[in-house]
Coordinates of C-alpha atoms in Angstrom, one line a residue:
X1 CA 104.5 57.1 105.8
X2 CA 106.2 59.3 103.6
X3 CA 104.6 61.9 101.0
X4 CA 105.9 63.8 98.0
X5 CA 104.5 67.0 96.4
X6 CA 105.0 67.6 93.1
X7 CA 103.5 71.0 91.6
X8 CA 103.6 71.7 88.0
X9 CA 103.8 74.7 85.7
X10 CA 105.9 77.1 84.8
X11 CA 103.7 79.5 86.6
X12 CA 105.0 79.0 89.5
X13 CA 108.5 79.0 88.7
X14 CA 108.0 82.5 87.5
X15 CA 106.3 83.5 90.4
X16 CA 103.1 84.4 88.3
X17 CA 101.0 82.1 90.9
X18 CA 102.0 81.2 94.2
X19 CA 101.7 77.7 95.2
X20 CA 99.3 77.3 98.4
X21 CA 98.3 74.3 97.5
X22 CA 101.2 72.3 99.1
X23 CA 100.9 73.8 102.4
X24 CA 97.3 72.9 102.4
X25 CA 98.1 69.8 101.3
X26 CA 100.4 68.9 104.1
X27 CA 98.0 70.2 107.4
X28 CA 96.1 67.9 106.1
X29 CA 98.2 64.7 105.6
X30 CA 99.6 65.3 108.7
X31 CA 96.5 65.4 110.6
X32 CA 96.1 62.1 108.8
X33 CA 99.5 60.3 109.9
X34 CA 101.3 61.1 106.6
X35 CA 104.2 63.1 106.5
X36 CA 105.2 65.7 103.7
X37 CA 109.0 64.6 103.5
X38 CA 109.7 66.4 100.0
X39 CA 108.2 68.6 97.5
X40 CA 109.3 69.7 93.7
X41 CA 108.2 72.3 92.0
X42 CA 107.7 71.5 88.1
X43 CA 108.0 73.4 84.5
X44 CA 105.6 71.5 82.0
X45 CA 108.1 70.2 79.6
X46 CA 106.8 66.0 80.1
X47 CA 110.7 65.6 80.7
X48 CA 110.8 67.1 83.9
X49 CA 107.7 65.1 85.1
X50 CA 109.5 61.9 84.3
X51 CA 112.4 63.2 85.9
X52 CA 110.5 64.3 89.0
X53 CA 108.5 60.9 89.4
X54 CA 111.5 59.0 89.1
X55 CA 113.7 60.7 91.7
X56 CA 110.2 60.8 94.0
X57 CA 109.2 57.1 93.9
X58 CA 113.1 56.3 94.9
X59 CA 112.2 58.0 98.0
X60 CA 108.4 57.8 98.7
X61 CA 105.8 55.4 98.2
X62 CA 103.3 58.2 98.0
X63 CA 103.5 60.9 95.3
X64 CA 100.7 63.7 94.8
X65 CA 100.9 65.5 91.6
X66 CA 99.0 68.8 91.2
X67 CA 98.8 70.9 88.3
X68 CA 98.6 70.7 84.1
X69 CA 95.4 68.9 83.4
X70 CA 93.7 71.2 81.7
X71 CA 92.4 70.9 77.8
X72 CA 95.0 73.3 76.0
X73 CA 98.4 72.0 74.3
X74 CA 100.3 73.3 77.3
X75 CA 98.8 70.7 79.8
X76 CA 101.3 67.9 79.5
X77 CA 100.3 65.7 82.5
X78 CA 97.9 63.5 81.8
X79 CA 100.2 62.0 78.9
X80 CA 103.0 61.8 80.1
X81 CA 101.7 59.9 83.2
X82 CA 99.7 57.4 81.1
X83 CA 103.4 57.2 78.9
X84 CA 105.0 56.7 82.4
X85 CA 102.8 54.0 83.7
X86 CA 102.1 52.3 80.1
X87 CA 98.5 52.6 79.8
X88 CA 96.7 54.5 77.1
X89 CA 94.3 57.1 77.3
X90 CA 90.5 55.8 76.7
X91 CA 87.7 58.6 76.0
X92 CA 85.5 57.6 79.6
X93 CA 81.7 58.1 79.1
X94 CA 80.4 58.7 81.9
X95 CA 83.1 61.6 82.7
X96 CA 82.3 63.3 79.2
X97 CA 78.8 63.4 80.3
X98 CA 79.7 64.9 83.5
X99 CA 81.7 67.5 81.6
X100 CA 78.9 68.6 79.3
X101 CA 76.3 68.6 82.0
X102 CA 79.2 71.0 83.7
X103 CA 79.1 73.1 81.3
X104 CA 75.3 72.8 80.4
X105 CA 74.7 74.3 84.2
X106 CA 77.2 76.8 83.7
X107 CA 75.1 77.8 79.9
X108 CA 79.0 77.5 78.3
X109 CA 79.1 76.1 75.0
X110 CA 80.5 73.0 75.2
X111 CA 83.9 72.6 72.9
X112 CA 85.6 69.8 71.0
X113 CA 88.3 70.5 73.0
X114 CA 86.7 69.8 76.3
X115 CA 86.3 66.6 75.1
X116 CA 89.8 65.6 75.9
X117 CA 89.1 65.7 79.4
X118 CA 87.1 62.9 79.4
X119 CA 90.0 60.8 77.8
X120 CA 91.4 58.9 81.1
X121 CA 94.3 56.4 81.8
X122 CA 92.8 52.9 81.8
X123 CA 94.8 50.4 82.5
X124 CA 96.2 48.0 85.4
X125 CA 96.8 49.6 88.8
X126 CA 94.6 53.0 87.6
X127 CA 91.4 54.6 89.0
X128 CA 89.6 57.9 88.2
X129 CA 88.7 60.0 90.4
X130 CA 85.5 62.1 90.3
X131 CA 86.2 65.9 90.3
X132 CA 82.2 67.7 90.5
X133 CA 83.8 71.0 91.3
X134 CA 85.5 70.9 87.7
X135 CA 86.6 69.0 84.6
X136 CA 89.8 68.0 85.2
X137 CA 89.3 64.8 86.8
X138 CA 91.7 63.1 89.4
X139 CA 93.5 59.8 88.2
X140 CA 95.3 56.9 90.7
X141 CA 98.2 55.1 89.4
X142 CA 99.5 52.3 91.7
X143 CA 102.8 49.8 90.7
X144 CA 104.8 47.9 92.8
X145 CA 103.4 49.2 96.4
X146 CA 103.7 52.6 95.3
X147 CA 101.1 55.2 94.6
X148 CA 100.8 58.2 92.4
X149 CA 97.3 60.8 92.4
X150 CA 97.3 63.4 89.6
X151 CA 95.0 66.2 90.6
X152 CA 93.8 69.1 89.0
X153 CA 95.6 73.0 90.4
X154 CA 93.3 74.7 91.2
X155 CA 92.8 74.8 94.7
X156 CA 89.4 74.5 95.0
X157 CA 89.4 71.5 93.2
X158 CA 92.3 69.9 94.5
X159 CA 90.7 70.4 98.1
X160 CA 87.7 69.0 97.1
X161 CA 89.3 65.3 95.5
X162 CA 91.8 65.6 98.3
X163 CA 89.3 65.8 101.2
X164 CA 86.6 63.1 99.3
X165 CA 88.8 60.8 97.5
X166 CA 92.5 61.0 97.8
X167 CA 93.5 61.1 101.9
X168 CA 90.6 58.3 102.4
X169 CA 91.9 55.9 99.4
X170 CA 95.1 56.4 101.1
X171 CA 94.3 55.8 104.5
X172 CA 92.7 52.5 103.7
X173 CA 96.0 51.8 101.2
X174 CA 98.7 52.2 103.9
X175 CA 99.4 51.7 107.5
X176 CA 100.6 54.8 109.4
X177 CA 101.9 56.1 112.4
X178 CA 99.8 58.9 114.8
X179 CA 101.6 62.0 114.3
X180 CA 100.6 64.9 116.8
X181 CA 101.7 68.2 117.6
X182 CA 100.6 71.1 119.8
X183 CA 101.9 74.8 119.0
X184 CA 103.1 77.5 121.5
X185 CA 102.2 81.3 120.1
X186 CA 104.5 83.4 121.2
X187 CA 104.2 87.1 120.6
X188 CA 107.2 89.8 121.5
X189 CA 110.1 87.8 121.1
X190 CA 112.2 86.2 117.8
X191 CA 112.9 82.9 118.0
X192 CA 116.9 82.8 118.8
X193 CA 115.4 84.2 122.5
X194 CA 113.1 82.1 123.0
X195 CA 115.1 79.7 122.1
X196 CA 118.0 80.6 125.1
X197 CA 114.7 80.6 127.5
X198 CA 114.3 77.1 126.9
X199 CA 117.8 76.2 126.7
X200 CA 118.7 72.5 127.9
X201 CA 115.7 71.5 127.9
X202 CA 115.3 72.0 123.9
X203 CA 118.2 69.8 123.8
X204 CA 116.6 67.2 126.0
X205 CA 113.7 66.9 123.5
X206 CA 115.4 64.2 120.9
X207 CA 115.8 62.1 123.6
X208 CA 112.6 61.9 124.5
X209 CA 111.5 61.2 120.9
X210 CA 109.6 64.9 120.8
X211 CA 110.8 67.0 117.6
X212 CA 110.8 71.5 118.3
X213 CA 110.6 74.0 115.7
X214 CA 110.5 77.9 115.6
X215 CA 107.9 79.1 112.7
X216 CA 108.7 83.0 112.8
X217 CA 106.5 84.9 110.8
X218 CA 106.0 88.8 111.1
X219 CA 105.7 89.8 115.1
X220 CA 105.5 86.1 116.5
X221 CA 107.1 82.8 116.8
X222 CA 105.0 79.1 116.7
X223 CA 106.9 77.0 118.8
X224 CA 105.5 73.8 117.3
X225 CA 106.7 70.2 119.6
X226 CA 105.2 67.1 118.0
X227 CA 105.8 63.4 118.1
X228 CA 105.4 60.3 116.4
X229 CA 104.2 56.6 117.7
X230 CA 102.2 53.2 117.6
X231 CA 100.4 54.6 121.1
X232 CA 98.2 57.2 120.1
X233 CA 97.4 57.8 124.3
X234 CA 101.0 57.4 125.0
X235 CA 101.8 60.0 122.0
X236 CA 99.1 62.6 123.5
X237 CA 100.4 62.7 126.9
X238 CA 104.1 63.0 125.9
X239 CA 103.6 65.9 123.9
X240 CA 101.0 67.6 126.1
X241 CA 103.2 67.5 129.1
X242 CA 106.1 69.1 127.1
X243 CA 103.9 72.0 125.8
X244 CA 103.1 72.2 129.8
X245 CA 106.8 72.3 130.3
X246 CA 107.6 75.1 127.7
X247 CA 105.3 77.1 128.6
X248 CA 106.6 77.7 132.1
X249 CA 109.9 78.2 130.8
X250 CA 108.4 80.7 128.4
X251 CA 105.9 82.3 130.8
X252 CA 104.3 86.0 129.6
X253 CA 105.8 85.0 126.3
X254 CA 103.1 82.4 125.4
X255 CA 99.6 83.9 124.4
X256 CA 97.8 80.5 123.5
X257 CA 98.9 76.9 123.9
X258 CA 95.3 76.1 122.3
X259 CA 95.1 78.7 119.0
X260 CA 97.8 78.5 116.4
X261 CA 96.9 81.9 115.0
X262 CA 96.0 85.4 117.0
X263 CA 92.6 85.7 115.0
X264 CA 91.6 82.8 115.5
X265 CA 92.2 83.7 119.7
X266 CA 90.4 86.8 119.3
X267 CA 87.0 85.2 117.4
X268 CA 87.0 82.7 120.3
X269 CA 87.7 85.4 122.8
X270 CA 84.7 87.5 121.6
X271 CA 82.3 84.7 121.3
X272 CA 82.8 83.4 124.5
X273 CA 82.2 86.6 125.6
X274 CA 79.2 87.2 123.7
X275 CA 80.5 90.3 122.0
X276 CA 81.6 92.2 118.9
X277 CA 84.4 93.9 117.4
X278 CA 84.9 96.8 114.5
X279 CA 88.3 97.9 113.2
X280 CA 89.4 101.1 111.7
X281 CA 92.3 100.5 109.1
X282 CA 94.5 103.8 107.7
X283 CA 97.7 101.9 106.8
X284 CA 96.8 98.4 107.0
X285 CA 94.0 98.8 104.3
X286 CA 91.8 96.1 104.9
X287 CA 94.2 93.6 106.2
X288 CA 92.9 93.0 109.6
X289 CA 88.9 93.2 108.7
X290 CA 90.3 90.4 105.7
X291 CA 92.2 88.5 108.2
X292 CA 89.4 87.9 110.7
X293 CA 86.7 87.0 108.0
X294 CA 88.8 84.5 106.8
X295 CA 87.8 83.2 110.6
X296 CA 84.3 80.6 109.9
X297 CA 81.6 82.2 111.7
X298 CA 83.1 85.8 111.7
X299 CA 79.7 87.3 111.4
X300 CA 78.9 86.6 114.7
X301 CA 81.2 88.5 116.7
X302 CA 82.8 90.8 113.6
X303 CA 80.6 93.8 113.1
X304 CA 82.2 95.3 110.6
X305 CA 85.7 97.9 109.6
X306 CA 86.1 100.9 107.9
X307 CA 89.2 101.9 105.7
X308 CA 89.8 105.3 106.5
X309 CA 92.7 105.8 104.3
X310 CA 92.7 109.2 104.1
X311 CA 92.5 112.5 106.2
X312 CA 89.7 113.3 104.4
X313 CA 87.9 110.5 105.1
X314 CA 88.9 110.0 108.7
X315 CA 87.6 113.8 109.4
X316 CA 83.9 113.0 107.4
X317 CA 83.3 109.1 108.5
X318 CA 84.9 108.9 111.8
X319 CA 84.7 112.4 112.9
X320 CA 88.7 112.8 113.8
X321 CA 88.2 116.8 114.2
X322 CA 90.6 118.7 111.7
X323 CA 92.2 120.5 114.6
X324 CA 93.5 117.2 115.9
X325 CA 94.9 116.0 112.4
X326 CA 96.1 119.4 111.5
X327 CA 97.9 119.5 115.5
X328 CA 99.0 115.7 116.0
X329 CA 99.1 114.4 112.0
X330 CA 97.4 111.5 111.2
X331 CA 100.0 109.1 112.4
X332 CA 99.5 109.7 116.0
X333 CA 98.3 108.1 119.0
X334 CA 95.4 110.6 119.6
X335 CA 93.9 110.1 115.9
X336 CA 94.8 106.6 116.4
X337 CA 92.1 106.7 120.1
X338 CA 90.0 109.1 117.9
X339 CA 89.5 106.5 114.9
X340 CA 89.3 103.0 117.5
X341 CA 86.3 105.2 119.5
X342 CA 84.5 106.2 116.8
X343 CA 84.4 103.0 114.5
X344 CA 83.2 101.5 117.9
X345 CA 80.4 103.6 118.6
X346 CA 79.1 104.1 114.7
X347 CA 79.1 100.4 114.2
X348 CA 77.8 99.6 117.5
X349 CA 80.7 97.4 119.0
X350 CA 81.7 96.3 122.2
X351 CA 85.6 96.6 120.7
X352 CA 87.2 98.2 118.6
X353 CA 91.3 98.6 117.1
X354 CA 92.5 101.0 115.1
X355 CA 95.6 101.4 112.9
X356 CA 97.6 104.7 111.6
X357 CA 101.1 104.5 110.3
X358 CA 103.4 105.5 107.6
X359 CA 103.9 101.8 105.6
X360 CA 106.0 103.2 103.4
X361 CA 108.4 102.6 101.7
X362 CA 110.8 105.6 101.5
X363 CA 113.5 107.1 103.3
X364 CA 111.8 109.7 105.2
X365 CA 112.3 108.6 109.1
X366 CA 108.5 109.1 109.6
X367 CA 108.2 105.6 107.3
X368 CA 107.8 102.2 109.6
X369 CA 106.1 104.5 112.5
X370 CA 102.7 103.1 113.6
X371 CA 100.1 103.5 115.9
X372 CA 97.9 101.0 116.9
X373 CA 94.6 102.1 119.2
X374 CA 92.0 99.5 120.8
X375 CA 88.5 100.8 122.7
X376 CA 86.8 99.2 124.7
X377 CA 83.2 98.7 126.4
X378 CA 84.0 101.9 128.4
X379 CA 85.4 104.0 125.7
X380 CA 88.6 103.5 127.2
X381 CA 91.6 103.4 124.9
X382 CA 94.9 101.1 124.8
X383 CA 97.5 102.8 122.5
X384 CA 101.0 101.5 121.3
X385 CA 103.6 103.1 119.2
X386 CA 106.1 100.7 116.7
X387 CA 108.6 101.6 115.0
X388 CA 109.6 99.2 112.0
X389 CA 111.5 99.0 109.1
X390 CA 111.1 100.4 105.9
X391 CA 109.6 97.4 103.7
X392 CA 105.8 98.4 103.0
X393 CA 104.8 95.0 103.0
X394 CA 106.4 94.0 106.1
X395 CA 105.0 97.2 108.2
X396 CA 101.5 96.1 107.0
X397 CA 101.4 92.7 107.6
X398 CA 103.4 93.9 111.5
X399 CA 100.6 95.7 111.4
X400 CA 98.0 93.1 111.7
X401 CA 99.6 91.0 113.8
X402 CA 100.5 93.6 116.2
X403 CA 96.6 95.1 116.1
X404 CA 95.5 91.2 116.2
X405 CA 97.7 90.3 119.7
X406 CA 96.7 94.1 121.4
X407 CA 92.8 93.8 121.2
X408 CA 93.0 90.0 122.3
X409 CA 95.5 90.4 125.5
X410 CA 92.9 93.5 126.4
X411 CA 90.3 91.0 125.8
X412 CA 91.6 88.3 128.4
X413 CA 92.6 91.4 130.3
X414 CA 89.1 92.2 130.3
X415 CA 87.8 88.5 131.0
X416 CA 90.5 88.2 133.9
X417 CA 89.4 91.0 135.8
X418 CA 85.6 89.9 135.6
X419 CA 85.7 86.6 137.0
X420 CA 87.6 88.2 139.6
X421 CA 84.9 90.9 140.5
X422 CA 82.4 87.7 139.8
X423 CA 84.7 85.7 142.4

């Protein structure tokens, strides 16, 4: 069953707000059967709303619209859908009590203008739907088989009517295939060689009604292989014997078959393990820390990071000895082993990684050098040396994902060689 995303708002034409809301939107309606098979991105003149819905609905029967519901003169939507499905616009009670309590538990004055979000489509083939997180309420339009949800854009709030109201309407509305895919992570490689590892066997995929693609993002590759059927057994066991399969071909390449992200391998690494893990950031500023907390349950293996941006600061708080910085610079692998053994010990870890670098940009041919330090139990230290390009934001997020994959391969390191003593 077919899906179409339609985001509006000259925001995000301009590239004053990025739009994450459709690739939330589609993890989710594919974990649900539906399939994402087009998305639009908006201005708010009502125009290109009509224009959008009519072009969508010759394709889809499902169309999810996000974005201009709000109460000032420059949120079009709600009109122009009640315009487009001939219905009027009713004030709705019990949603303009919802809104004043809102703003009662909030202690907001409540405005006249507010009151225009309780004035709702009503009409044949339309629903509300209730929005407590805000009050922009979500509204169902449904003609001739066809279904359209208006939601609010804010993400919070479109997560919330999505999750409660809009993926279980429509999976009692419409009939759907079971969609499944596993994921490959693949560190080390790009994805034109990985691709000439699995070479006629990629090809061999279609005809087994299995669908490959390469996801490339900075340092790694998600091979994703997914498949669609009536069979939902039949589905599972096809697509789990071709992640077998590609992962031989692949071999050292692979880090996970089970996590699609490295942070999410290295939380599961650590709890399993019953241990914890600080980080030490110079050029990466935060990122990894930021990265792993975005992890649920993060406070049970993540003690805790330090941003030693600074010389200064990585002589005072981590103890990297003058001589050392003044000898080696702070961009080297002994202040990088310095910083990873120090955060580890102050915060009372069991790991620790650490990142230096030059992020840049600039034209000096220090910039895109990094170092990247993990210690562990032992006080041992695990140090690599990259050498990037000169984009800032690229050399940070390389960063992370570089830091991310070297503390969790010495982590399975480190679980590999204890069930062998154990053994």
């Amino acid at each position: 069953m077919n899906v179409e995303i339609i985001t509006v708002g000259d925001e995000l034409l301009l590239g004053q707000t990025t739009d994450t809301n459709s690739a939330w939107m589609g993890l989710e309606l594919a974990r649900n059967g539906f399939a994402v098979s087009h998305k639009a991105a908006i201005s708010d003149e009502p125009q290109a709303l009509r224009d959008a819905l009519d072009a969508a609905l010759a394709r889809c029967q499902i169309v999810l619209v996000t974005g201009g519901l709000g109460p000032t003169l420059d949120d079009r939507t709600k009109p122009t859908l009640a315009e487009y499905f001939g219905v009027p616009l009713k004030l709705h009670e019990p949603t303009l009590n919802a809104v004043r309590a809102y703003f009662d538990r909030r202690g907001l004055p409540f405005l006249e203008v507010n009151r225009l979000q309780a004035e709702l489509p009503d009409g044949p083939g339309t629903a509300i739907l209730p929005n407590p997180l805000g009050t922009a309420q979500g509204m169902w339009f449904e003609r001739g088989g066809a279904v359209v949800v208006s939601m609010p854009g804010v993400p919070h709030e479109m997560k919330g009517l999505m999750t409660d109201e809009v993926i279980p309407r429509l999976m009692e509305r419409f009939e759907r295939p079971f969609r499944y895919h596993r994921t490959l992570l693949c560190f080390g490689r790009g994805e034109s060689y990985l691709s000439q590892l699995l070479g006629d066997w990629e090809t061999g995929l279609a005809d087994r009604g299995v669908g490959l693609a390469y996801l490339p993002s900075f340092g790694q590759v998600r091979v994703r292989l997914s498949a669609v059927g009536s069979d939902e057994a039949a589905v599972r066991t096809l697509v789990d014997g071709c992640v077998e399969e590609a992962a031989v071909l692949l071999a050292s390449h692979v880090a996970s078959t089970r996590f699609e992200h490295a942070a999410e391998g290295v939380a599961a690494a650590l709890e399993e393990a019953g241990l914890q893990l600080a980080v030490a950031e110079s050029f990466t500023g935060g990122a990894i820390a930021s990265t792993l907390t975005h992890v649920p349950g993060a406070s049970r293996w993540f003690r805790g990071g330090l941003v030693a941006y600074t010389e200064a600061v990585k002589e005072s708080q981590l103890g990297v000895p003058a001589a050392m910085l003044a000898e080696h610079t702070a961009v080297s692998a002994p202040v990088a082993e310095a910083m990873a053994r120090a955060v580890r010990e102050r915060l009372g870890a069991d790991w620790a990684v650490a990142t230096t670098g030059y992020a840049g940009p600039g034209s000096e041919p220090e910039v895109g050098t990094a170092f990247i330090s993990v210690a562990g139990p032992t006080g041992a230290t695990t140090t690599k040396e990259f050498h990037w390009g000169r984009s800032r934001e690229v050399n940070i997020q390389r960063g992370v994902t570089e830091a991310l994959h070297l503390i969790w391969s010495q982590l399975r390191q480190a679980n590999e060689d204890c069930q062998k003593k154990v053994v």
